[in-house]
XYZ file of C-alpha atoms in Angstrom:
766
model
C -39.025 11.594 -35.831
C -37.031 11.160 -32.612
C -39.041 10.616 -29.461
C -38.060 12.109 -26.101
C -37.381 10.258 -22.860
C -40.144 8.911 -20.636
C -38.630 10.097 -17.343
C -40.577 7.742 -15.077
C -39.711 4.780 -17.266
C -36.009 5.664 -17.248
C -35.956 6.055 -13.462
C -37.645 2.690 -13.039
C -35.264 1.189 -15.537
C -32.244 2.607 -13.697
C -33.443 0.931 -10.503
C -33.848 -2.354 -12.327
C -30.370 -2.054 -13.784
C -28.928 -1.488 -10.354
C -30.680 -4.479 -8.843
C -30.578 -6.610 -12.018
C -33.873 -8.069 -10.863
C -36.721 -6.906 -13.115
C -37.246 -10.144 -14.982
C -35.310 -12.975 -16.549
C -33.364 -12.765 -19.747
C -30.714 -15.293 -18.851
C -29.910 -16.227 -22.428
C -27.046 -18.672 -22.902
C -25.584 -16.670 -25.750
C -25.238 -13.646 -23.449
C -22.988 -15.464 -21.021
C -19.256 -14.998 -21.078
C -17.328 -18.245 -21.226
C -17.030 -19.720 -17.732
C -19.790 -17.500 -16.276
C -23.075 -18.975 -15.039
C -24.921 -15.697 -15.317
C -24.191 -12.114 -16.269
C -26.375 -9.371 -14.873
C -27.075 -6.371 -17.078
C -24.318 -4.447 -15.341
C -21.795 -7.236 -15.790
C -22.732 -7.728 -19.427
C -22.405 -4.020 -20.103
C -19.047 -3.896 -18.353
C -17.520 -6.949 -20.013
C -19.136 -7.069 -23.436
C -20.094 -3.479 -24.244
C -18.038 -0.892 -22.384
C -14.446 -2.112 -22.643
C -14.418 -3.792 -26.081
C -16.823 -1.409 -27.852
C -17.693 1.934 -26.307
C -14.316 2.672 -24.726
C -12.461 1.713 -27.909
C -14.773 3.216 -30.531
C -16.866 5.961 -28.913
C -15.177 7.415 -25.845
C -12.724 9.671 -27.688
C -15.632 11.944 -28.680
C -18.295 11.037 -26.120
C -16.504 12.286 -22.991
C -16.947 15.315 -20.793
C -14.769 17.487 -23.008
C -14.874 15.736 -26.373
C -16.651 16.741 -29.549
C -19.849 15.048 -28.338
C -19.774 16.545 -24.843
C -23.079 18.370 -25.382
C -24.964 15.250 -26.456
C -26.913 12.941 -24.159
C -24.275 10.245 -24.498
C -21.306 11.366 -22.389
C -19.089 8.711 -20.814
C -16.653 8.787 -17.918
C -13.117 7.497 -18.276
C -12.245 4.088 -16.854
C -9.818 5.885 -14.554
C -12.722 7.548 -12.754
C -14.427 5.875 -9.824
C -17.918 4.570 -10.499
C -17.487 4.812 -14.266
C -19.379 1.596 -15.042
C -22.567 2.724 -13.285
C -22.354 6.227 -14.741
C -21.736 4.953 -18.254
C -24.484 2.352 -18.060
C -26.894 5.062 -16.969
C -25.842 7.280 -19.900
C -26.228 4.347 -22.285
C -29.690 3.465 -20.931
C -30.979 7.027 -21.211
C -29.736 7.441 -24.756
C -31.144 4.044 -25.723
C -34.696 5.381 -25.221
C -34.300 7.768 -28.134
C -35.582 6.228 -31.348
C -35.884 7.134 -35.013
C -38.317 5.198 -37.168
C -38.928 2.793 -34.301
C -35.258 1.926 -33.857
C -32.870 3.063 -31.138
C -30.392 5.682 -32.272
C -27.666 3.542 -30.674
C -28.134 1.079 -33.538
C -28.102 3.772 -36.187
C -25.530 6.394 -35.333
C -22.579 4.012 -34.780
C -22.925 2.789 -38.389
C -22.988 6.371 -39.683
C -26.725 6.949 -39.735
C -28.749 9.970 -38.594
C -25.974 12.305 -39.729
C -23.598 10.994 -37.055
C -20.833 13.591 -36.790
C -18.285 10.913 -36.018
C -19.155 8.940 -39.115
C -19.383 5.132 -39.086
C -17.423 3.559 -36.220
C -18.990 0.070 -36.376
C -20.108 -2.277 -39.089
C -23.664 -3.547 -38.971
C -23.629 -7.219 -38.055
C -20.174 -7.090 -36.480
C -19.618 -8.616 -33.023
C -19.368 -5.101 -31.568
C -22.658 -4.106 -33.177
C -24.325 -7.274 -31.910
C -23.087 -6.585 -28.369
C -24.855 -3.216 -28.411
C -27.960 -4.816 -29.869
C -28.076 -7.452 -27.135
C -27.533 -4.793 -24.484
C -30.556 -2.935 -25.806
C -32.615 -6.126 -25.536
C -31.457 -6.521 -21.959
C -32.649 -3.020 -21.099
C -36.203 -4.127 -21.855
C -35.746 -7.519 -20.193
C -33.112 -7.197 -17.444
C -31.324 -10.352 -16.385
C -31.703 -11.515 -12.813
C -28.784 -13.471 -11.397
C -29.145 -15.447 -8.210
C -26.632 -15.237 -5.388
C -25.467 -11.740 -6.282
C -22.311 -11.032 -4.306
C -21.857 -8.242 -1.805
C -18.639 -7.002 -0.230
C -19.297 -9.339 2.692
C -19.888 -12.443 0.565
C -17.008 -11.511 -1.732
C -14.614 -11.857 1.195
C -16.402 -14.794 2.834
C -13.629 -17.278 2.027
C -10.784 -14.888 2.747
C -8.781 -15.358 5.952
C -8.884 -12.179 8.026
C -7.084 -10.926 11.102
C -9.162 -11.474 14.200
C -10.150 -8.366 16.219
C -7.102 -8.661 18.514
C -4.709 -8.949 15.601
C -6.474 -6.086 13.847
C -6.031 -3.952 16.965
C -2.313 -4.725 17.054
C -1.838 -3.882 13.402
C -3.800 -0.638 13.790
C -1.885 0.679 16.786
C 1.478 -0.163 15.214
C 0.440 1.391 11.901
C -1.023 4.612 13.277
C 0.521 4.978 16.719
C 3.883 3.244 16.471
C 3.049 1.236 19.583
C 1.481 -1.984 20.792
C -2.060 -1.927 22.212
C -2.595 -1.166 25.871
C -4.176 -3.730 28.164
C -7.300 -1.552 28.300
C -7.550 -1.477 24.506
C -7.108 -5.238 24.307
C -9.917 -5.709 26.836
C -12.123 -3.269 24.935
C -11.720 -5.079 21.627
C -12.091 -8.474 23.268
C -15.440 -7.296 24.659
C -16.742 -5.276 21.689
C -14.966 -6.869 18.762
C -14.240 -4.610 15.812
C -16.682 -2.017 17.150
C -14.067 -1.231 19.782
C -11.724 0.068 17.066
C -13.641 3.345 16.978
C -12.606 4.130 20.556
C -9.042 2.987 19.881
C -8.793 5.566 17.082
C -9.985 8.207 19.540
C -7.225 7.076 21.912
C -4.584 7.262 19.201
C -5.807 10.713 18.225
C -4.618 11.929 21.625
C -1.027 10.978 20.772
C 1.482 12.939 18.712
C 2.790 9.943 16.771
C -0.684 9.535 15.273
C -0.358 12.978 13.700
C 3.196 12.284 12.575
C 1.792 9.310 10.701
C -1.008 11.384 9.146
C 1.497 14.020 8.055
C 3.699 11.331 6.486
C 0.740 10.091 4.455
C -0.071 13.525 3.112
C 3.545 14.495 2.562
C 3.766 11.511 0.234
C 1.244 13.510 -1.820
C 2.227 17.136 -1.213
C 6.010 16.548 -0.970
C 6.437 19.800 0.959
C 9.093 18.222 3.182
C 11.368 19.049 0.277
C 11.863 22.402 1.979
C 13.052 21.068 5.329
C 16.586 22.043 6.330
C 18.596 25.204 5.871
C 16.506 28.108 4.611
C 14.843 26.293 1.734
C 11.304 27.179 2.845
C 11.829 30.735 4.037
C 14.032 31.396 1.011
C 11.001 30.913 -1.251
C 9.196 33.887 0.245
C 9.303 37.304 -1.367
C 10.922 39.705 1.107
C 8.963 42.625 -0.365
C 5.717 40.875 0.557
C 6.967 39.310 3.795
C 9.630 41.670 5.159
C 9.788 39.732 8.462
C 10.523 36.413 6.757
C 13.995 36.242 8.319
C 13.067 37.830 11.621
C 15.385 35.449 13.485
C 18.572 36.893 12.012
C 20.655 39.073 14.376
C 19.286 42.567 14.743
C 18.203 45.186 17.240
C 14.915 43.533 18.197
C 14.602 39.839 18.914
C 12.933 37.392 21.309
C 16.192 35.714 22.205
C 19.744 36.743 22.924
C 20.997 37.472 19.452
C 24.571 37.375 20.685
C 24.271 33.608 21.013
C 24.635 32.297 17.454
C 23.584 28.808 18.557
C 20.270 30.334 19.580
C 20.014 32.085 16.233
C 20.663 28.818 14.439
C 17.964 27.127 16.504
C 15.456 29.826 15.599
C 16.417 29.579 11.927
C 15.861 25.820 11.971
C 12.506 26.028 13.753
C 11.287 28.877 11.547
C 12.231 27.235 8.256
C 10.996 23.740 9.098
C 7.783 25.046 10.602
C 7.050 27.083 7.489
C 7.735 24.014 5.339
C 5.360 21.836 7.355
C 2.511 24.341 7.770
C 0.212 22.728 5.140
C 0.668 19.315 6.775
C -0.012 20.806 10.188
C -3.344 22.072 8.864
C -4.330 18.462 8.094
C -3.423 17.441 11.654
C -5.175 20.479 13.124
C -8.447 19.662 11.395
C -8.411 16.046 12.590
C -7.157 16.877 16.083
C -9.997 19.329 16.653
C -12.739 17.207 15.083
C -13.354 19.769 12.371
C -14.971 18.781 9.061
C -12.214 17.455 6.833
C -13.485 19.772 4.107
C -11.759 22.508 6.095
C -8.393 21.437 4.696
C -9.637 23.357 1.643
C -12.095 25.866 3.046
C -10.171 27.080 6.113
C -10.065 30.875 6.111
C -6.887 30.691 8.172
C -3.532 28.955 8.212
C -2.075 26.943 11.067
C 1.114 28.412 12.484
C 3.374 28.367 15.497
C 5.058 31.542 16.706
C 7.932 31.097 14.270
C 5.637 30.791 11.252
C 3.389 33.629 12.377
C 6.326 36.022 12.559
C 7.656 34.908 9.169
C 4.329 35.800 7.539
C 3.723 38.924 9.602
C 0.653 37.472 11.355
C -0.563 38.464 14.811
C 1.316 36.528 17.511
C -0.544 37.916 20.531
C -2.609 34.728 20.945
C 0.395 32.460 21.550
C 1.278 31.342 25.041
C 4.906 30.967 23.980
C 5.969 32.374 20.623
C 9.148 30.301 20.744
C 7.438 26.971 21.381
C 7.649 25.107 18.046
C 4.871 22.732 19.143
C 2.229 25.379 19.832
C 0.171 25.592 16.643
C -2.748 27.982 16.319
C -5.043 29.451 13.690
C -3.754 32.741 12.267
C -4.420 34.885 9.215
C -1.881 36.436 6.893
C -2.819 40.101 6.482
C -4.229 40.937 3.080
C -4.478 37.361 1.804
C -7.697 35.365 1.297
C -7.050 31.895 2.707
C -8.235 28.662 1.103
C -6.772 25.924 3.295
C -3.810 24.113 1.779
C -4.629 25.545 -1.659
C -3.361 28.981 -0.637
C -0.290 27.713 1.216
C 2.874 29.236 -0.282
C 4.655 25.907 0.288
C 1.971 23.910 -1.541
C 1.937 26.421 -4.393
C 5.727 26.376 -4.704
C 5.816 22.591 -4.682
C 3.420 22.598 -7.627
C 4.647 25.659 -9.498
C 3.455 27.471 -12.569
C 5.073 29.326 -15.442
C 4.009 31.971 -17.922
C 3.071 29.259 -20.411
C 1.730 26.651 -17.982
C -0.679 29.194 -16.471
C -1.544 27.202 -13.318
C -2.529 24.094 -15.272
C -0.115 21.948 -13.259
C -1.695 23.202 -10.049
C -5.134 22.474 -11.460
C -4.205 18.923 -12.425
C -2.786 18.175 -8.983
C -5.742 19.501 -6.989
C -8.087 17.428 -9.152
C -5.934 14.395 -8.364
C -5.570 15.074 -4.628
C -9.023 16.343 -3.756
C -11.451 15.035 -6.405
C -9.907 11.637 -7.235
C -9.798 12.671 -10.883
C -6.955 12.041 -13.289
C -7.612 14.770 -15.834
C -4.905 13.392 -18.107
C -7.113 10.344 -18.661
C -10.211 12.296 -19.672
C -9.409 12.293 -23.370
C -7.965 9.964 -25.933
C -4.212 9.620 -25.651
C -1.640 9.867 -27.069
C -2.446 13.091 -28.869
C -1.847 13.119 -32.612
C 0.275 16.261 -33.147
C -0.514 16.328 -36.864
C -4.178 16.980 -36.094
C -3.483 20.166 -34.110
C -3.736 23.043 -36.544
C -6.047 25.410 -34.665
C -5.066 28.929 -33.702
C -5.983 28.111 -30.089
C -6.007 24.292 -29.826
C -6.574 24.170 -26.048
C -9.865 25.956 -26.623
C -11.077 24.473 -29.896
C -9.240 21.283 -30.897
C -10.953 18.104 -29.617
C -7.530 16.491 -29.204
C -6.860 19.078 -26.498
C -10.236 20.071 -25.076
C -10.729 16.694 -23.412
C -8.285 17.777 -20.726
C -8.146 21.535 -21.063
C -11.903 21.970 -20.817
C -11.608 20.634 -17.278
C -8.169 21.924 -16.269
C -8.257 25.483 -17.548
C -11.211 26.909 -15.556
C -9.696 25.630 -12.301
C -6.302 26.954 -13.368
C -7.962 30.348 -13.647
C -9.139 30.080 -10.043
C -5.443 30.257 -9.058
C -5.098 33.526 -10.991
C -4.144 35.592 -7.940
C -1.143 33.460 -6.923
C 2.086 33.982 -8.795
C 4.876 31.601 -9.724
C 6.401 31.947 -6.222
C 3.159 31.151 -4.436
C 2.545 34.717 -3.329
C -0.848 36.412 -3.385
C -0.335 38.926 -6.196
C -3.474 39.528 -8.316
C -2.532 40.216 -11.958
C -2.969 43.814 -12.994
C -4.373 42.880 -16.402
C -6.695 40.144 -15.176
C -6.756 36.546 -16.342
C -5.819 35.393 -19.842
C -8.577 36.100 -22.351
C -7.519 33.224 -24.611
C -8.338 30.702 -21.847
C -11.693 29.594 -20.507
C -13.061 31.832 -17.756
C -12.035 30.862 -14.208
C -14.530 28.502 -12.639
C -15.393 24.905 -11.933
C -17.764 22.525 -13.650
C -20.640 24.484 -15.111
C -19.970 27.470 -12.851
C -17.938 30.551 -13.654
C -16.421 32.753 -10.962
C -18.261 36.102 -10.958
C -15.998 38.936 -11.949
C -16.834 40.677 -8.674
C -15.380 37.673 -6.782
C -12.113 37.538 -8.712
C -10.037 38.607 -5.678
C -11.351 35.593 -3.737
C -11.337 33.145 -6.619
C -9.459 30.430 -4.714
C -11.833 30.373 -1.705
C -14.666 30.239 -4.274
C -13.063 27.166 -5.812
C -12.329 25.581 -2.427
C -16.004 25.785 -1.424
C -17.071 23.999 -4.586
C -14.392 21.349 -4.363
C -15.382 20.648 -0.759
C -19.070 20.288 -1.653
C -18.381 18.005 -4.630
C -19.182 14.358 -3.834
C -15.802 13.378 -5.260
C -14.075 15.117 -2.345
C -15.270 12.376 0.021
C -14.108 9.724 -2.436
C -10.684 11.337 -2.828
C -10.257 11.581 0.947
C -11.026 7.885 1.339
C -8.622 7.043 -1.475
C -5.854 9.092 0.150
C -6.230 7.417 3.530
C -6.569 4.005 1.893
C -3.253 4.432 0.070
C -1.527 5.813 3.133
C -2.768 3.157 5.537
C -2.535 0.074 3.326
C 0.399 1.032 1.101
C -1.539 -0.122 -1.963
C -2.935 1.675 -4.967
C -6.567 1.358 -5.942
C -7.481 -1.565 -8.157
C -7.343 -0.537 -11.814
C -8.138 -3.139 -14.481
C -5.225 -3.329 -16.909
C -3.902 -5.419 -19.732
C -5.222 -7.143 -22.820
C -5.930 -10.480 -21.131
C -9.728 -10.480 -20.943
C -9.910 -12.925 -18.016
C -7.461 -10.903 -15.928
C -9.236 -7.684 -16.839
C -12.660 -9.089 -15.938
C -11.483 -10.329 -12.552
C -9.711 -7.078 -11.773
C -12.894 -5.287 -12.763
C -14.779 -7.360 -10.199
C -12.189 -6.346 -7.583
C -12.540 -2.703 -8.579
C -16.329 -2.813 -8.337
C -16.339 -4.344 -4.858
C -13.698 -1.876 -3.753
C -15.831 0.958 -5.055
C -18.864 -0.457 -3.258
C -16.842 -0.381 -0.040
C -15.654 3.185 -0.707
C -19.223 4.292 -1.380
C -20.348 2.898 1.956
C -17.509 4.679 3.773
C -18.311 7.909 1.912
C -21.879 7.773 3.221
C -20.695 7.377 6.818
C -18.063 10.077 6.258
C -20.707 12.572 5.127
C -23.084 11.595 7.953
C -20.311 12.275 10.489
C -19.882 15.832 9.170
C -16.713 14.685 7.412
C -14.873 13.419 10.470
C -11.681 11.853 9.071
C -11.431 9.458 12.016
C -14.527 7.699 10.691
C -12.714 6.985 7.421
C -9.650 5.709 9.277
C -11.725 3.425 11.489
C -13.777 2.022 8.603
C -10.655 1.182 6.611
C -9.141 -0.623 9.603
C -12.269 -2.714 10.130
C -12.489 -3.653 6.460
C -11.070 -6.727 4.681
C -8.802 -4.336 2.786
C -6.824 -3.837 6.007
C -7.400 -7.218 7.642
C -6.811 -9.824 4.917
C -4.175 -12.433 5.796
C -4.603 -14.962 3.053
C -6.880 -15.787 0.139
C -7.953 -19.235 -1.016
C -6.380 -20.766 -4.070
C -8.477 -20.242 -7.177
C -8.228 -21.704 -10.618
C -7.474 -19.393 -13.495
C -7.278 -15.687 -12.843
C -9.888 -15.330 -10.094
C -7.126 -14.506 -7.627
C -6.954 -11.162 -9.455
C -10.163 -10.289 -7.603
C -8.104 -10.055 -4.413
C -4.923 -8.339 -5.589
C -3.050 -6.036 -3.210
C -5.285 -6.595 -0.207
C -4.360 -7.080 3.437
C -0.853 -8.240 4.296
C 2.138 -7.777 2.055
C 2.952 -4.116 2.543
C 6.645 -3.396 3.111
C 6.916 -1.034 6.067
C 8.241 2.404 5.227
C 11.497 3.438 6.949
C 9.506 5.649 9.324
C 7.028 2.899 10.196
C 9.795 0.344 10.679
C 11.680 2.794 12.906
C 8.660 3.149 15.195
C 7.948 -0.571 15.182
C 11.509 -1.357 16.242
C 11.070 0.952 19.238
C 7.684 -0.577 20.124
C 9.003 -4.159 19.973
C 12.577 -3.843 21.255
C 12.335 -0.823 23.528
C 14.812 1.390 21.689
C 15.522 2.796 18.210
C 18.094 1.545 15.754
C 20.778 4.212 15.912
C 24.485 4.748 15.475
C 26.108 3.042 18.437
C 28.198 6.082 19.397
C 25.624 8.725 18.427
C 22.179 7.747 19.598
C 20.642 10.863 18.002
C 21.334 9.515 14.504
C 18.507 7.154 13.628
C 19.548 4.946 10.733
C 16.093 4.759 9.150
C 15.260 8.469 9.431
C 18.385 10.032 7.944
C 18.943 10.396 4.213
C 22.682 10.115 4.873
C 22.113 6.654 6.317
C 19.374 4.251 5.222
C 16.161 6.202 4.729
C 16.551 6.483 0.952
C 18.351 3.156 0.532
C 15.476 1.473 2.360
C 12.869 2.822 -0.035
C 12.048 6.156 1.590
C 11.727 9.548 -0.050
C 13.318 12.956 0.401
C 10.378 14.763 -1.279
C 12.824 16.313 -3.736
C 14.839 14.092 -6.047
C 13.251 10.926 -4.645
C 9.474 11.209 -4.531
C 8.270 7.606 -4.947
C 8.666 4.969 -2.254
C 10.119 1.584 -3.144
C 7.542 -1.045 -2.245
C 9.439 -4.203 -3.215
C 12.766 -4.978 -1.498
C 16.025 -5.184 -3.412
C 19.427 -6.573 -2.457
C 20.536 -3.430 -0.654
C 17.337 -3.332 1.372
C 17.749 -6.996 2.315
C 21.226 -6.230 3.640
C 19.841 -3.302 5.647
C 17.235 -5.642 7.142
C 19.871 -8.180 8.214
C 22.125 -5.531 9.691
C 19.246 -4.081 11.661
C 18.206 -7.521 12.932
C 21.738 -8.449 14.005
C 22.553 -5.126 15.655
C 19.246 -4.765 17.501
C 19.367 -8.348 18.772
C 22.901 -7.732 20.030
C 22.003 -4.456 21.751
C 18.742 -5.443 23.371
C 18.900 -9.115 24.388
C 21.120 -8.909 27.479
C 19.668 -5.500 28.297
C 16.178 -6.982 28.519
C 17.286 -9.453 31.166
C 18.308 -6.657 33.564
C 14.758 -5.295 33.600
C 12.197 -6.489 36.115
C 10.403 -9.454 34.552
C 7.071 -7.638 34.259
C 8.773 -4.776 32.382
C 10.642 -6.906 29.878
C 10.000 -6.696 26.163
C 11.195 -10.214 25.345
C 11.747 -12.508 28.283
C 8.632 -12.861 30.426
C 9.098 -16.586 31.136
C 12.840 -17.261 31.344
C 16.071 -16.163 32.993
C 19.623 -16.425 31.692
C 20.181 -19.712 33.554
C 17.218 -21.539 31.982
C 18.611 -24.469 29.957
C 16.658 -27.498 28.688
C 19.239 -30.118 29.643
C 21.514 -30.747 32.575
C 25.281 -31.407 32.319
C 24.575 -35.080 31.582
C 22.194 -34.319 28.735
C 18.997 -35.184 30.619
C 15.871 -33.165 29.883
C 14.877 -30.437 32.338
C 11.167 -30.394 31.505
C 10.267 -27.245 33.438
C 12.998 -25.213 31.749
C 12.174 -26.537 28.280
C 8.501 -25.663 28.758
C 9.413 -22.159 29.943
C 11.663 -21.642 26.913
C 8.857 -22.734 24.587
C 6.362 -20.509 26.396
C 8.713 -17.602 25.937
C 9.082 -18.399 22.242
C 5.296 -18.556 22.003
C 5.137 -15.099 23.585
C 7.790 -13.779 21.181
C 5.802 -14.975 18.171
C 2.911 -12.816 19.351
C 4.934 -9.882 20.660
C 7.248 -9.561 17.676
C 5.293 -11.052 14.781
C 1.641 -10.896 15.807
C 1.336 -14.669 15.365
C -0.781 -16.852 17.611
C 0.964 -20.249 17.865
C 0.365 -23.190 20.161
C 3.157 -24.978 22.025
C 2.979 -27.838 19.537
C 2.787 -25.616 16.461
C 5.397 -26.514 13.800
C 6.357 -22.850 13.541
C 7.138 -22.713 17.257
C 9.071 -25.960 16.971
C 11.256 -24.472 14.222
C 12.055 -21.469 16.388
C 12.796 -23.689 19.366
C 15.134 -25.798 17.244
C 16.994 -22.641 16.250
C 17.420 -21.753 19.940
C 18.401 -25.307 20.897
C 20.863 -25.871 18.041
C 22.533 -22.513 18.669
C 22.782 -23.258 22.383
C 24.197 -26.768 21.827
C 26.781 -25.518 19.359
C 27.762 -22.731 21.730
C 28.057 -25.187 24.616
C 30.475 -27.281 22.608
C 32.549 -24.278 21.507
C 32.735 -23.037 25.094
C 33.855 -26.468 26.292
C 36.553 -26.542 23.634
C 37.501 -22.945 24.525
C 37.014 -21.965 20.901
C 35.037 -18.872 21.919
C 34.971 -16.530 24.890
C 32.419 -16.592 27.653
C 32.410 -12.784 27.504
C 29.906 -10.913 25.386
C 31.288 -8.373 22.944
C 31.015 -4.813 24.186
C 27.942 -3.778 22.192
C 25.987 -6.829 23.349
C 26.519 -6.251 27.070
C 24.153 -4.690 29.582
C 26.170 -2.179 31.601
C 23.548 0.526 32.108
C 19.967 0.699 33.247
C 17.832 0.621 30.070
C 15.480 3.311 31.388
C 17.716 5.722 33.313
C 21.031 5.176 31.550
C 22.791 4.939 34.910
C 25.574 2.384 35.329
C 24.494 -0.886 36.887
C 26.203 -2.495 39.827
C 28.631 -5.341 39.194
C 26.101 -7.912 40.348
C 23.327 -6.528 38.111
C 25.234 -5.911 34.906
C 25.555 -8.622 32.259
C 28.929 -8.977 30.580
C 29.341 -12.750 30.392
C 27.340 -15.532 28.808
C 28.787 -18.616 30.475
C 25.846 -20.865 29.517
C 25.519 -19.487 25.991
C 21.807 -18.830 26.567
C 22.016 -15.086 25.865
C 23.566 -15.668 22.466
C 21.009 -18.399 21.748
C 18.267 -15.865 22.480
C 20.083 -13.327 20.301
C 19.805 -15.795 17.432
C 16.043 -16.052 17.992
C 15.602 -12.269 18.228
C 17.655 -11.810 15.044
C 15.554 -14.445 13.317
C 12.335 -12.691 14.238
C 13.513 -9.145 13.491
C 14.446 -10.333 9.997
C 11.166 -12.208 9.545
C 8.720 -11.229 6.816
C 5.971 -10.614 9.375
C 8.126 -8.106 11.224
C 9.284 -6.189 8.165
C 5.908 -6.249 6.446
C 2.347 -5.861 7.598
């Protein structure tokens, strides 16, 4: 006879498992080689889950497998928190016994009419691992000095608060910190970051950065340019989609085709970016981030509103592309980005796909769930002989049991992303539209997507997914996922994953307590070691895998590098004769070659540089040093980007080769300043790194002095390296103020230093 569960005992046991502190069972034979102690959780993770349960049991015992209605249902390793969830499922099932013996020792060997038959041999190492785990449940192992996130990173070198501030403002605002922000963080430490995020949230570049992060997911910028976005809209449903074309009624002089072209551009690009603007709108107005799904409106400017036939009476200026407001499309139930025609077109459906692609993507984006990893893969095609395999065959139900109900929630949106409820209802050979254990009431079928959005937003995985999305966008790194057959590497990566998840869980709690204010997530990530790590200590073996992809080492995207160049040098890197063409922002120039995306044919960023990218880096460094060095000297000293301590006539030696101490000290002080300004490095005047930079300046200057004396080179600067105009106003400078000559070769020596730093790892990476 099988006994039921003693609920109180299981709850107490679960607490003990979490704390691993309900007694001592520190048996030597339970320790993995090289480990001093394994808590119950660690033993389960290393000895039971990966080598036994995941390999032998998971294919049936998952949320959609043949054993989905049993007590033993596991989560995939791709899901966050799977170790804790699976240990809990194991512990609960372990309490069931037959003839005084746990069913977990009987069913795996084919006993008790196990539907899966024998999957283990009695006495095998796998069987013994389960047996020992059962012993541990009754006598949990207590390990001393259990690590926390804080102790895990105790030996890791982190950015100090000032450096963290600098990295944060460059990352999210494309600028250096203000003096007020520096004082704030100096006084409050990392706590001051919260106010800095509020400051950044008042600036448009902050929202550009947010939209870049989410476009890397949504890829709706594919529709920028021409009429790619507006052309997707059904003219029968949206007859005003091309309202800007010449006609009898218009808000501009239709005779002026340039004005028509401007309206076409603004209308199309605004329509394309509407789902991203909703993300910005929610953050800008301190709305709960859940509203990106639950919003019963769309965000539009006057151009977008007219395209969709929405009311434009609330706009101050219908032709201002930067005035975005909440509007409603007549006759369409809104569900945040889920109901956006651009989002729906970017993730299309077909008559056979039946919204399954859309379902898979919203699980990935908003619930941090890879539904393709829910079942055993690859699928054996020879085992699929059912009339309706997606409904009945366990090879298929692992994914389709999760995907198909959510696919049905998109039933009212057609293959072109238009709201067009099907006349014959949803497919009867698919699972009813719904989510989880819930089914959408038939009476709510017209608002099925808002129904789904509400449930997605209230699911605890929404907070996790949001944190994951910002983490990827801000750090440039993927989440830690244990991989490979090397057990030591896997175990150490598993440790990294568990601490990362512990951090995410803590952020999720604060996120929920703040009523889902996304700025809390952003601030917590910035203050964490995952944003601030500089260096990790050297470890023997594979322990370094516990710190993979953390902190520095992220290649700046073309957009981020573009903004950093402006912040550091004072101007963008553009075509010399066409300053509107930014090299790093145009697909026709270097955006794609430098690892960027076009959201169409190129959808994945390159994160490791190649030869072409290295050449782009050197060209940028050379050109920007040439353009900006002399120009910086014509600014007032307090306004200069580079040269706060020197002038063009500062040389370290006189004509006889004797040291000019004051000038040499000033040059070194300026180099010290440049290390901080350009690279974020704090160096002392006797630091070897500063000495190397000084030697570069000195050697270049000495060589130039000799070449000038031998008349091998000109004293004149080449045209592009001169300073003929005021850097701020663009007006021509007087003859006495302009810089066209470099008679002492100091300007070109400083150009060498600026080139050196612009091409430095710490400038190109963060």
